[in-house]
XYZ file of C-alpha atoms in Angstrom:
400
model
C -136.107 -25.437 140.697
C -135.848 -28.748 142.485
C -136.481 -27.338 145.923
C -137.918 -30.715 146.854
C -134.311 -31.870 146.958
C -133.516 -29.378 149.709
C -132.589 -31.806 152.489
C -130.615 -34.176 150.314
C -129.027 -31.252 148.513
C -127.784 -29.706 151.745
C -126.455 -33.028 153.000
C -124.758 -33.582 149.696
C -123.291 -30.093 149.868
C -121.716 -30.830 153.248
C -120.197 -34.056 151.992
C -118.767 -32.394 148.917
C -117.740 -29.012 150.287
C -114.064 -29.957 150.239
C -114.348 -30.917 146.583
C -115.798 -27.620 145.430
C -112.727 -25.431 145.716
C -111.868 -25.891 142.056
C -113.905 -24.991 139.014
C -114.829 -27.368 136.270
C -112.013 -28.212 133.887
C -111.396 -25.656 131.133
C -111.867 -26.573 127.469
C -108.935 -26.732 125.073
C -107.012 -23.506 124.554
C -108.274 -21.513 121.586
C -107.332 -18.217 120.034
C -109.068 -15.494 122.044
C -109.487 -11.769 122.019
C -108.014 -9.858 124.934
C -111.427 -9.566 126.585
C -111.985 -13.315 126.280
C -108.660 -13.946 127.967
C -109.550 -11.787 130.965
C -110.128 -13.355 134.346
C -113.185 -12.407 136.407
C -112.287 -10.641 139.650
C -112.816 -11.937 143.163
C -116.242 -11.111 144.531
C -118.012 -11.152 147.862
C -121.592 -10.811 149.036
C -122.622 -7.703 150.908
C -125.749 -8.079 153.029
C -128.222 -5.333 152.170
C -131.240 -6.752 153.983
C -130.532 -9.395 156.635
C -131.956 -12.850 157.197
C -135.660 -12.780 157.998
C -136.404 -9.504 156.200
C -138.301 -11.400 153.518
C -140.551 -14.447 153.576
C -139.218 -17.151 151.247
C -138.066 -14.839 148.415
C -137.774 -16.391 144.960
C -137.100 -13.395 142.730
C -135.863 -9.825 142.681
C -136.366 -7.300 139.868
C -136.107 -3.572 139.303
C -138.700 -1.378 137.714
C -136.032 -0.356 135.201
C -136.514 3.347 135.771
C -139.856 3.612 133.971
C -140.997 5.662 136.967
C -138.272 8.039 138.075
C -139.373 7.765 141.696
C -138.843 3.986 141.669
C -135.682 3.589 139.602
C -133.479 2.910 142.624
C -135.821 0.433 144.291
C -135.968 -3.344 144.131
C -139.052 -5.529 144.095
C -138.873 -8.959 145.708
C -141.225 -11.833 144.900
C -142.246 -13.786 147.993
C -143.374 -17.291 147.149
C -146.472 -17.193 149.330
C -147.959 -14.392 147.254
C -146.574 -10.955 148.074
C -144.378 -8.452 146.238
C -142.232 -6.331 148.540
C -140.453 -3.075 147.621
C -137.041 -2.363 149.139
C -134.727 0.638 148.927
C -131.104 -0.606 148.882
C -129.839 2.932 149.429
C -131.729 3.053 152.728
C -131.648 -0.491 154.142
C -133.066 0.681 157.466
C -136.262 1.810 155.765
C -139.379 -0.284 156.219
C -140.127 -2.747 153.387
C -143.370 -1.866 151.615
C -145.962 -4.352 150.367
C -146.649 -3.593 146.704
C -149.094 -6.439 146.033
C -150.628 -9.110 148.229
C -152.441 -11.918 146.415
C -151.975 -14.677 148.952
C -155.738 -15.221 148.798
C -155.424 -16.714 145.284
C -151.894 -18.140 145.244
C -151.400 -21.820 146.055
C -147.952 -22.158 147.598
C -148.009 -25.600 149.229
C -144.858 -27.557 148.515
C -141.507 -26.132 147.548
C -142.131 -25.255 143.899
C -145.573 -23.685 143.820
C -146.582 -20.123 144.602
C -145.929 -16.653 143.230
C -142.917 -17.275 141.005
C -142.442 -14.406 138.557
C -142.748 -10.636 138.152
C -142.091 -8.285 135.249
C -142.903 -4.589 134.988
C -144.015 -3.175 131.673
C -140.889 -1.617 130.133
C -142.670 1.500 128.868
C -145.815 1.966 130.939
C -145.460 2.861 134.634
C -147.728 1.122 137.078
C -148.371 -2.034 135.057
C -146.963 -5.356 136.227
C -147.277 -8.976 135.166
C -147.024 -11.939 137.524
C -146.873 -15.710 137.254
C -148.395 -17.803 140.041
C -149.903 -21.210 140.686
C -153.332 -22.261 141.838
C -153.949 -25.848 142.956
C -154.363 -26.948 139.352
C -152.966 -24.280 137.004
C -150.285 -21.722 136.310
C -151.619 -18.200 135.822
C -150.071 -15.227 134.036
C -151.919 -12.073 135.030
C -151.704 -8.295 134.770
C -152.139 -5.837 137.638
C -152.244 -2.037 137.554
C -151.502 0.671 140.089
C -154.033 1.874 142.614
C -153.137 5.542 142.264
C -151.047 7.353 139.589
C -149.250 9.181 142.371
C -148.140 5.839 143.820
C -147.169 3.623 140.865
C -145.448 1.213 143.232
C -148.755 0.099 144.743
C -150.633 -2.448 142.649
C -154.367 -3.004 143.078
C -155.132 -6.675 143.837
C -158.651 -6.105 142.483
C -157.310 -5.030 139.092
C -156.232 -8.507 138.051
C -156.717 -9.433 134.409
C -155.791 -13.038 133.646
C -153.948 -13.335 130.346
C -153.023 -16.995 130.222
C -153.561 -20.192 132.196
C -152.308 -23.701 131.652
C -152.988 -26.844 133.625
C -150.355 -28.358 135.915
C -150.476 -32.148 136.413
C -148.045 -32.296 139.373
C -146.752 -30.060 142.163
C -143.229 -29.406 140.869
C -141.395 -27.971 137.838
C -143.339 -24.747 137.353
C -140.625 -22.492 135.940
C -142.444 -19.214 136.478
C -139.963 -16.619 135.215
C -141.308 -13.561 133.384
C -139.245 -11.010 131.466
C -139.708 -8.553 128.639
C -137.341 -9.095 125.738
C -135.655 -6.410 123.643
C -138.468 -6.930 121.116
C -141.018 -5.697 123.680
C -142.715 -9.076 124.010
C -143.328 -10.898 127.292
C -141.393 -14.150 127.708
C -142.632 -16.858 130.084
C -140.730 -19.858 131.437
C -142.858 -22.995 131.801
C -141.585 -26.218 133.385
C -142.549 -29.649 132.114
C -145.352 -30.087 134.646
C -143.468 -32.111 137.207
C -143.135 -35.580 138.631
C -139.831 -37.075 137.417
C -138.580 -37.838 133.938
C -141.431 -35.946 132.227
C -143.845 -38.916 132.228
C -146.234 -37.287 129.748
C -143.503 -36.221 127.340
C -144.464 -32.560 127.618
C -141.019 -31.240 126.767
C -141.195 -32.608 123.203
C -144.932 -32.122 122.715
C -145.528 -28.846 120.885
C -149.255 -29.074 121.563
C -148.831 -28.249 125.247
C -147.352 -25.136 126.860
C -145.448 -27.185 129.441
C -141.677 -27.523 129.072
C -141.434 -24.366 126.976
C -140.342 -20.780 126.692
C -143.434 -18.810 125.671
C -143.670 -15.399 123.995
C -146.722 -13.147 123.734
C -147.549 -9.549 122.849
C -149.303 -8.026 125.858
C -149.809 -4.614 124.227
C -152.420 -5.836 121.753
C -155.358 -8.022 122.686
C -157.656 -10.164 120.632
C -156.139 -13.629 120.149
C -159.132 -15.946 120.584
C -160.691 -13.362 122.946
C -157.508 -13.378 125.041
C -155.800 -10.273 126.361
C -152.742 -10.710 124.174
C -151.744 -11.502 120.616
C -149.228 -13.881 119.088
C -146.075 -12.403 117.524
C -146.232 -13.160 113.826
C -142.819 -14.822 113.807
C -143.467 -17.236 116.673
C -142.487 -20.738 115.438
C -146.056 -22.093 115.561
C -147.906 -18.812 115.138
C -150.576 -20.381 112.948
C -151.318 -23.040 115.590
C -151.056 -25.955 113.153
C -147.874 -27.700 114.288
C -147.881 -26.450 117.847
C -149.276 -23.976 120.342
C -148.862 -20.445 118.975
C -147.437 -19.076 122.240
C -144.365 -21.332 122.032
C -141.014 -19.642 121.386
C -138.730 -22.611 122.226
C -139.240 -26.085 123.692
C -137.590 -29.178 125.135
C -137.025 -27.669 128.592
C -137.384 -29.396 131.940
C -137.599 -26.659 134.557
C -136.085 -23.352 133.417
C -135.323 -21.758 136.775
C -134.487 -18.209 135.830
C -133.649 -16.757 132.450
C -132.465 -13.290 131.443
C -131.632 -11.178 128.425
C -128.163 -9.738 128.000
C -128.861 -6.012 127.848
C -126.075 -5.511 125.265
C -126.292 -8.528 122.938
C -129.962 -9.399 123.457
C -129.098 -13.084 123.934
C -131.526 -15.074 126.074
C -129.654 -17.040 128.754
C -131.526 -19.791 130.612
C -130.648 -22.239 133.365
C -132.517 -25.531 133.098
C -132.612 -27.750 136.188
C -131.602 -31.345 135.475
C -133.041 -34.687 136.504
C -130.303 -36.857 138.039
C -127.011 -36.115 136.312
C -126.583 -32.668 134.749
C -127.528 -29.034 135.247
C -127.407 -26.925 132.101
C -127.012 -23.421 130.725
C -128.683 -22.687 127.386
C -128.755 -19.834 124.915
C -132.401 -19.934 123.921
C -133.241 -19.170 120.311
C -136.551 -18.919 118.510
C -137.809 -22.342 117.475
C -135.036 -24.157 119.335
C -135.560 -27.652 120.739
C -133.386 -28.094 123.834
C -133.770 -31.820 124.071
C -135.688 -32.736 127.220
C -136.680 -35.534 127.755
C -134.696 -37.150 124.954
C -131.609 -35.547 126.454
C -130.628 -34.395 129.922
C -128.026 -31.737 129.262
C -125.884 -33.173 126.463
C -126.436 -36.814 127.493
C -129.091 -39.228 126.328
C -131.938 -39.612 128.793
C -134.633 -41.582 126.987
C -133.285 -43.941 125.819
C -130.181 -43.831 128.006
C -127.949 -44.658 125.055
C -128.218 -44.091 121.339
C -130.892 -41.402 121.448
C -131.604 -39.475 118.260
C -130.170 -35.973 118.757
C -131.136 -34.771 115.297
C -132.379 -31.196 115.512
C -131.739 -30.929 119.253
C -129.706 -28.000 120.598
C -127.171 -28.945 123.229
C -126.470 -26.618 126.161
C -123.438 -24.354 126.030
C -122.388 -25.651 129.445
C -123.284 -28.385 131.908
C -122.131 -29.440 135.351
C -122.688 -32.662 137.216
C -123.449 -33.867 140.712
C -119.853 -33.319 141.793
C -120.532 -29.573 141.616
C -124.211 -29.116 142.361
C -127.780 -30.351 142.249
C -130.045 -27.471 141.183
C -128.942 -24.597 138.968
C -130.173 -21.042 139.546
C -129.926 -18.833 136.475
C -128.487 -15.349 136.635
C -127.443 -12.445 134.431
C -124.692 -11.242 132.158
C -123.089 -8.501 134.241
C -123.345 -5.066 132.617
C -122.873 -2.837 135.658
C -120.056 -0.386 136.302
C -118.980 -1.147 139.883
C -116.931 -4.252 138.904
C -115.400 -3.472 135.479
C -113.561 -6.798 135.114
C -116.826 -8.696 135.552
C -118.494 -7.062 132.551
C -119.590 -9.607 129.953
C -119.535 -12.622 132.287
C -122.731 -14.585 132.921
C -123.126 -14.927 136.689
C -125.174 -17.856 138.007
C -125.204 -20.317 140.895
C -126.412 -23.551 142.424
C -129.344 -23.445 144.822
C -128.271 -26.187 147.214
C -124.485 -25.835 147.052
C -124.439 -22.044 147.167
C -121.652 -21.844 144.592
C -121.527 -18.763 142.344
C -119.828 -19.090 138.952
C -118.900 -16.802 136.076
C -119.277 -18.175 132.564
C -118.204 -16.579 129.315
C -118.923 -17.764 125.792
C -116.006 -17.255 123.434
C -116.229 -16.138 119.824
C -115.801 -19.746 118.655
C -118.759 -20.897 120.797
C -116.711 -22.625 123.513
C -116.963 -21.394 127.080
C -114.901 -20.626 130.130
C -116.416 -21.309 133.536
C -114.784 -19.980 136.704
C -115.776 -20.466 140.334
C -116.228 -17.086 142.004
C -117.483 -17.873 145.484
C -118.791 -20.510 147.863
C -121.537 -18.360 149.343
C -123.013 -20.666 151.985
C -126.470 -19.464 150.879
C -129.467 -21.283 149.431
C -129.589 -19.183 146.257
C -133.141 -18.915 144.955
C -132.598 -16.138 142.421
C -130.364 -13.403 141.079
C -131.471 -9.919 140.120
C -130.185 -6.610 138.780
C -130.967 -3.032 139.716
C -131.477 -0.179 137.266
C -127.707 0.407 137.183
C -126.994 -3.215 136.254
C -125.554 -4.239 139.622
C -126.201 -7.811 140.733
C -128.113 -9.091 143.765
C -128.688 -12.517 145.287
C -131.934 -13.702 146.859
C -131.399 -16.247 149.632
C -134.069 -18.572 150.967
C -133.414 -17.437 154.538
C -135.053 -14.120 153.679
C -131.958 -12.031 153.026
C -130.993 -9.912 150.038
C -127.307 -9.587 149.208
C -125.380 -7.525 146.674
C -122.421 -8.810 144.657
C -119.433 -6.512 145.137
C -115.740 -6.740 144.312
C -113.855 -8.902 146.789
């Protein structure tokens, strides 16, 4: 998430606002099923919690109904180091602090801090977070204070699972999510600066610039609190770090699993020209820093794309400057939106719907110019979509 481009991104957004009323050009017409031919409906944003409710929110997740008492609540990640619980059904209710670890989170700059949260999909009261110190990224586990209050996590219960050094202040990634296989997936940026000066994206002997996958239910890997799935691409550690699931990423700012197909959708923030959407597969190399999107980056022309997976969609600086990944909509409140991947641009505030056709090509449709600085999307237990805005508000996507 190139939040360091905030001021220039906003200025650029103002200059280009008149140009953003049309979506990117459609690909050539192909034979489609009736569902592929459908058009996403108009949407609007409904304010659930107003500006200033939250302090610099960068993520929103549900507890997925593991605890019946919490299934209707949302949990917001505040970048400075708190997790806040909200009840969308009762927006006048007081937000509750679930975890406060500001004493160990380093949040100076726009891309450091508490960046990710995932609840264990089968065990109530266990949560995993991703945060930065001054020098490292940390993936840690916390447990509840009291079985009668599984929403309250004990800051003293921290068990650090994984750390990796960060050479610069930007490009942290930070997303956490459990996949349909039960493993924990971790998004790691390339370590920062510009252009990936250390070549981390293509170096399989570093965790930077990767999607990682670990088994948090079994400990023991080199005295760590997790194990390596046997089918990880470098599970034996010979040709790469065993935690790596996929590589060649710059700054994956939000990824999600389609709850129906199991596909892993990721938005990777670009350098100077292109923002990209990827379908991440095990062992895939997504090109950075040989490629930026589907274009050569190093060298600028004639790069060797052998074995590199190109994104399913890109957009350029005429449409935005910093992509924010979202979710494939699987809720029930907006039937015509089902099956569309909903995502946005942080600085421009545009929200799009993207659909991959059976032949692999895509349709991309502009849904809304929100006017918000979109830091993250989220879903509740019913599959309905929410938007986190940097001004501290939480908004729900509803039919327009």
